[in-house]
PDB file of C-alpha atoms in Angstrom:
ATOM      1  CA  MET A   1     151.629 141.867 324.827  1.00 60.00           C
ATOM      2  CA  ALA A   2     150.984 140.179 321.487  1.00 80.00           C
ATOM      3  CA  ALA A   3     153.753 139.802 318.970  1.00 85.00           C
ATOM      4  CA  THR A   4     153.657 142.230 316.064  1.00 90.00           C
ATOM      5  CA  VAL A   5     155.259 142.623 312.679  1.00 92.00           C
ATOM      6  CA  VAL A   6     157.224 145.866 312.954  1.00 93.00           C
ATOM      7  CA  SER A   7     158.142 145.986 309.274  1.00 94.00           C
ATOM      8  CA  VAL A   8     158.087 143.987 306.049  1.00 95.00           C
ATOM      9  CA  GLN A   9     161.066 144.073 303.674  1.00 97.00           C
ATOM     10  CA  VAL A  10     161.768 142.802 300.171  1.00 97.00           C
ATOM     11  CA  GLY A  11     164.825 142.904 297.940  1.00 97.00           C
ATOM     12  CA  GLN A  12     166.119 142.235 294.464  1.00 97.00           C
ATOM     13  CA  PRO A  13     169.437 140.587 293.601  1.00 97.00           C
ATOM     14  CA  LYS A  14     172.441 142.862 293.174  1.00 97.00           C
ATOM     15  CA  TRP A  15     176.077 141.918 292.782  1.00 97.00           C
ATOM     16  CA  LEU A  16     177.888 141.777 296.108  1.00 96.00           C
ATOM     17  CA  SER A  17     181.676 141.724 296.092  1.00 95.00           C
ATOM     18  CA  TRP A  18     183.909 140.999 299.064  1.00 94.00           C
ATOM     19  CA  LYS A  19     187.494 139.811 299.379  1.00 94.00           C
ATOM     20  CA  GLY A  20     187.767 138.485 295.838  1.00 94.00           C
ATOM     21  CA  ARG A  21     184.284 136.931 295.697  1.00 94.00           C
ATOM     22  CA  SER A  22     181.419 138.331 293.689  1.00 96.00           C
ATOM     23  CA  GLU A  23     177.927 136.840 293.588  1.00 95.00           C
ATOM     24  CA  PRO A  24     174.368 138.060 293.269  1.00 97.00           C
ATOM     25  CA  SER A  25     172.662 138.656 296.616  1.00 96.00           C
ATOM     26  CA  ALA A  26     169.363 140.082 297.834  1.00 96.00           C
ATOM     27  CA  ILE A  27     170.487 140.528 301.458  1.00 97.00           C
ATOM     28  CA  ALA A  28     169.848 144.282 301.062  1.00 97.00           C
ATOM     29  CA  LYS A  29     166.130 144.752 301.683  1.00 97.00           C
ATOM     30  CA  SER A  30     163.814 147.772 301.539  1.00 97.00           C
ATOM     31  CA  ARG A  31     160.726 148.307 303.664  1.00 96.00           C
ATOM     32  CA  VAL A  32     157.321 148.124 302.035  1.00 94.00           C
ATOM     33  CA  GLU A  33     154.034 149.435 303.407  1.00 90.00           C
ATOM     34  CA  GLY A  34     150.620 147.802 303.422  1.00 86.00           C
ATOM     35  CA  ARG A  35     149.729 144.272 302.497  1.00 85.00           C
ATOM     36  CA  VAL A  36     152.332 142.095 300.863  1.00 88.00           C
ATOM     37  CA  ARG A  37     151.297 138.931 299.094  1.00 85.00           C
ATOM     38  CA  ALA A  38     153.027 135.846 300.465  1.00 84.00           C
ATOM     39  CA  THR A  39     153.116 132.625 298.471  1.00 83.00           C
ATOM     40  CA  ALA A  40     154.906 129.336 298.935  1.00 80.00           C
ATOM     41  CA  GLU A  41     157.851 130.913 297.077  1.00 85.00           C
ATOM     42  CA  GLY A  42     158.129 134.033 299.260  1.00 89.00           C
ATOM     43  CA  LEU A  43     156.899 137.605 299.445  1.00 92.00           C
ATOM     44  CA  ALA A  44     155.817 139.554 296.368  1.00 92.00           C
ATOM     45  CA  GLY A  45     158.661 141.793 295.246  1.00 94.00           C
ATOM     46  CA  ASP A  46     161.335 139.684 296.957  1.00 96.00           C
ATOM     47  CA  ARG A  47     163.793 137.554 295.012  1.00 94.00           C
ATOM     48  CA  GLN A  48     166.882 135.633 295.991  1.00 92.00           C
ATOM     49  CA  GLY A  49     170.293 136.099 294.445  1.00 92.00           C
ATOM     50  CA  ASP A  50     171.210 132.466 295.142  1.00 89.00           C
ATOM     51  CA  PRO A  51     168.092 130.321 294.622  1.00 86.00           C
ATOM     52  CA  ILE A  52     170.064 127.138 295.287  1.00 85.00           C
ATOM     53  CA  HIS A  53     170.604 128.117 298.928  1.00 85.00           C
ATOM     54  CA  HIS A  54     167.748 130.576 299.520  1.00 85.00           C
ATOM     55  CA  GLY A  55     164.041 130.787 298.808  1.00 85.00           C
ATOM     56  CA  GLY A  56     161.654 128.146 297.610  1.00 84.00           C
ATOM     57  CA  GLN A  57     158.916 126.331 299.474  1.00 84.00           C
ATOM     58  CA  PHE A  58     160.858 125.767 302.698  1.00 88.00           C
ATOM     59  CA  GLN A  59     162.838 129.030 302.826  1.00 92.00           C
ATOM     60  CA  ALA A  60     160.265 131.563 301.662  1.00 92.00           C
ATOM     61  CA  VAL A  61     160.458 134.162 304.462  1.00 94.00           C
ATOM     62  CA  TYR A  62     163.200 135.145 306.921  1.00 96.00           C
ATOM     63  CA  ALA A  63     162.216 136.805 310.215  1.00 96.00           C
ATOM     64  CA  TYR A  64     164.415 138.537 312.774  1.00 97.00           C
ATOM     65  CA  SER A  65     163.434 139.945 316.136  1.00 96.00           C
ATOM     66  CA  LEU A  66     163.618 143.614 317.083  1.00 97.00           C
ATOM     67  CA  GLU A  67     164.689 142.535 320.571  1.00 97.00           C
ATOM     68  CA  ASP A  68     167.624 140.594 319.103  1.00 98.00           C
ATOM     69  CA  TYR A  69     168.734 143.733 317.246  1.00 98.00           C
ATOM     70  CA  ALA A  70     168.694 145.530 320.622  1.00 97.00           C
ATOM     71  CA  TRP A  71     170.742 142.669 322.131  1.00 98.00           C
ATOM     72  CA  TRP A  72     173.514 143.225 319.564  1.00 97.00           C
ATOM     73  CA  LEU A  73     173.879 146.828 320.697  1.00 96.00           C
ATOM     74  CA  GLU A  74     173.385 146.311 324.432  1.00 96.00           C
ATOM     75  CA  SER A  75     175.592 143.272 324.955  1.00 94.00           C
ATOM     76  CA  GLN A  76     177.955 143.328 321.979  1.00 94.00           C
ATOM     77  CA  GLY A  77     178.265 147.031 321.198  1.00 94.00           C
ATOM     78  CA  VAL A  78     177.340 146.396 317.561  1.00 94.00           C
ATOM     79  CA  GLU A  79     175.153 149.129 316.092  1.00 94.00           C
ATOM     80  CA  VAL A  80     172.708 147.423 313.753  1.00 95.00           C
ATOM     81  CA  GLU A  81     169.134 148.122 312.808  1.00 94.00           C
ATOM     82  CA  PRO A  82     166.505 146.441 310.657  1.00 96.00           C
ATOM     83  CA  PRO A  83     166.720 145.114 307.998  1.00 97.00           C
ATOM     84  CA  LEU A  84     170.528 144.903 308.004  1.00 97.00           C
ATOM     85  CA  PHE A  85     170.508 141.120 308.475  1.00 98.00           C
ATOM     86  CA  GLY A  86     168.390 140.673 305.330  1.00 97.00           C
ATOM     87  CA  GLU A  87     165.126 139.722 306.986  1.00 98.00           C
ATOM     88  CA  ASN A  88     161.742 139.931 305.290  1.00 96.00           C
ATOM     89  CA  LEU A  89     159.920 140.386 308.595  1.00 95.00           C
ATOM     90  CA  THR A  90     161.098 142.310 311.625  1.00 96.00           C
ATOM     91  CA  ILE A  91     159.037 141.000 314.542  1.00 95.00           C
ATOM     92  CA  SER A  92     158.639 142.303 318.083  1.00 94.00           C
ATOM     93  CA  GLN A  93     157.600 140.475 321.260  1.00 93.00           C
ATOM     94  CA  LEU A  94     158.223 136.972 319.890  1.00 91.00           C
ATOM     95  CA  ASP A  95     161.277 134.938 320.865  1.00 92.00           C
ATOM     96  CA  LEU A  96     162.120 133.319 317.537  1.00 93.00           C
ATOM     97  CA  ARG A  97     164.693 131.139 319.323  1.00 92.00           C
ATOM     98  CA  SER A  98     161.864 129.258 321.026  1.00 91.00           C
ATOM     99  CA  LEU A  99     160.231 128.150 317.769  1.00 91.00           C
ATOM    100  CA  ARG A 100     160.445 124.518 316.749  1.00 92.00           C
ATOM    101  CA  VAL A 101     160.566 123.189 313.216  1.00 92.00           C
ATOM    102  CA  GLY A 102     156.996 122.943 311.958  1.00 91.00           C
ATOM    103  CA  GLN A 103     155.584 125.396 314.485  1.00 91.00           C
ATOM    104  CA  ARG A 104     153.105 127.700 312.817  1.00 89.00           C
ATOM    105  CA  MET A 105     152.514 131.395 313.175  1.00 88.00           C
ATOM    106  CA  ARG A 106     149.709 133.473 311.712  1.00 85.00           C
ATOM    107  CA  ILE A 107     150.205 136.988 310.392  1.00 85.00           C
ATOM    108  CA  GLY A 108     147.069 138.546 308.985  1.00 80.00           C
ATOM    109  CA  THR A 109     145.774 135.871 306.616  1.00 81.00           C
ATOM    110  CA  ALA A 110     149.174 134.211 306.138  1.00 85.00           C
ATOM    111  CA  THR A 111     150.270 131.049 307.873  1.00 87.00           C
ATOM    112  CA  LEU A 112     154.027 130.638 308.228  1.00 90.00           C
ATOM    113  CA  ALA A 113     155.645 127.374 309.301  1.00 91.00           C
ATOM    114  CA  ALA A 114     159.122 127.482 310.861  1.00 94.00           C
ATOM    115  CA  THR A 115     161.547 125.373 308.836  1.00 94.00           C
ATOM    116  CA  VAL A 116     165.139 126.173 309.898  1.00 91.00           C
ATOM    117  CA  PRO A 117     167.210 128.737 311.774  1.00 92.00           C
ATOM    118  CA  ARG A 118     169.353 130.965 309.602  1.00 93.00           C
ATOM    119  CA  ILE A 119     172.920 129.870 308.982  1.00 93.00           C
ATOM    120  CA  PRO A 120     174.695 132.914 307.532  1.00 94.00           C
ATOM    121  CA  CYS A 121     177.288 132.808 304.785  1.00 94.00           C
ATOM    122  CA  TRP A 122     180.070 135.203 303.775  1.00 95.00           C
ATOM    123  CA  LYS A 123     177.521 137.733 302.484  1.00 96.00           C
ATOM    124  CA  LEU A 124     176.578 138.773 306.026  1.00 97.00           C
ATOM    125  CA  GLY A 125     180.270 139.410 306.682  1.00 96.00           C
ATOM    126  CA  ALA A 126     180.427 141.534 303.540  1.00 97.00           C
ATOM    127  CA  VAL A 127     177.455 143.614 304.679  1.00 96.00           C
ATOM    128  CA  MET A 128     179.044 144.086 308.111  1.00 96.00           C
ATOM    129  CA  GLY A 129     182.484 144.782 306.622  1.00 96.00           C
ATOM    130  CA  ASP A 130     183.881 142.070 308.902  1.00 96.00           C
ATOM    131  CA  GLN A 131     184.070 138.418 307.885  1.00 94.00           C
ATOM    132  CA  GLY A 132     184.549 137.489 311.547  1.00 96.00           C
ATOM    133  CA  PHE A 133     181.013 138.724 312.193  1.00 97.00           C
ATOM    134  CA  VAL A 134     179.618 135.601 310.503  1.00 97.00           C
ATOM    135  CA  GLU A 135     181.048 133.442 313.310  1.00 97.00           C
ATOM    136  CA  ARG A 136     179.904 135.932 315.953  1.00 97.00           C
ATOM    137  CA  PHE A 137     176.387 135.801 314.510  1.00 98.00           C
ATOM    138  CA  ARG A 138     176.392 131.995 314.488  1.00 96.00           C
ATOM    139  CA  GLY A 139     177.738 131.836 318.043  1.00 97.00           C
ATOM    140  CA  ALA A 140     175.269 134.383 319.424  1.00 97.00           C
ATOM    141  CA  GLY A 141     172.372 131.922 319.268  1.00 96.00           C
ATOM    142  CA  ARG A 142     170.079 134.571 317.774  1.00 97.00           C
ATOM    143  CA  PRO A 143     169.700 133.368 314.186  1.00 97.00           C
ATOM    144  CA  GLY A 144     166.150 134.465 313.485  1.00 97.00           C
ATOM    145  CA  ALA A 145     163.873 131.964 311.778  1.00 96.00           C
ATOM    146  CA  ILE A 146     163.165 130.884 308.236  1.00 95.00           C
ATOM    147  CA  PHE A 147     159.602 129.975 307.308  1.00 95.00           C
ATOM    148  CA  GLY A 148     157.611 128.324 304.582  1.00 91.00           C
ATOM    149  CA  SER A 149     154.788 130.687 303.609  1.00 76.00           C
ATOM    150  CA  SER A 150     151.319 131.082 302.141  1.00 60.00           C
ATOM    151  CA  LYS A 151     148.826 133.891 301.478  1.00 54.00           C
ATOM    152  CA  ARG A 152     149.476 137.416 302.868  1.00 52.00           C
ATOM    153  CA  ALA A 153     151.531 139.184 305.518  1.00 53.00           C
ATOM    154  CA  ARG A 154     151.086 142.793 306.542  1.00 54.00           C
ATOM    155  CA  SER A 155     153.301 145.112 308.549  1.00 52.00           C
ATOM    156  CA  GLY A 156     151.935 145.932 311.990  1.00 52.00           C
ATOM    157  CA  ARG A 157     149.632 142.925 312.162  1.00 55.00           C
ATOM    158  CA  THR A 158     149.468 140.894 315.332  1.00 53.00           C
ATOM    159  CA  THR A 159     151.109 137.493 315.214  1.00 53.00           C
ATOM    160  CA  ARG A 160     150.208 134.453 317.211  1.00 45.00           C
ATOM    161  CA  SER A 161     151.451 130.935 317.354  1.00 41.00           C
ATOM    162  CA  CYS A 162     148.807 128.640 315.913  1.00 36.00           C
ATOM    163  CA  SER A 163     150.208 125.170 316.254  1.00 36.00           C
ATOM    164  CA  ASN A 164     153.226 123.221 317.370  1.00 34.00           C
ATOM    165  CA  GLN A 165     152.543 120.600 314.742  1.00 38.00           C
ATOM    166  CA  PRO A 166     154.194 120.484 311.306  1.00 41.00           C
TER     167      PRO A 166
END
């Protein structure tokens, strides 16, 4: 079975407060339908609350796997569903853990190049209501993948790995 984009999400910065900290964050995403323009800076309609640590040419799009969401429930008893982890793309039938830096994936007319795995900060703990979840997420080995982007991505489109070269 070919990998597919289950959903596309975008968000706008809002103030997030947790345990005495307060910073803008766009971890809360909303699903969008149809084609979404993807540029080197990210998806249309998506902004980052912390542009120093998120976004830009090498961190334009964050993807998380539907199967990894299921893993959280089945093996950890944590009830989560997309896009709780703040991903732009929820993907099915693609093991994002197997991607290497520079590996490319095509979605519709967009080409995404894997740049780094996600390393969550305190904001994921705030969303989960449990700061200890940040360490659990890191230790689970299911970080999702961050990509550099170009052109367009569309929900429901088939994905395929195009190249293992940067």
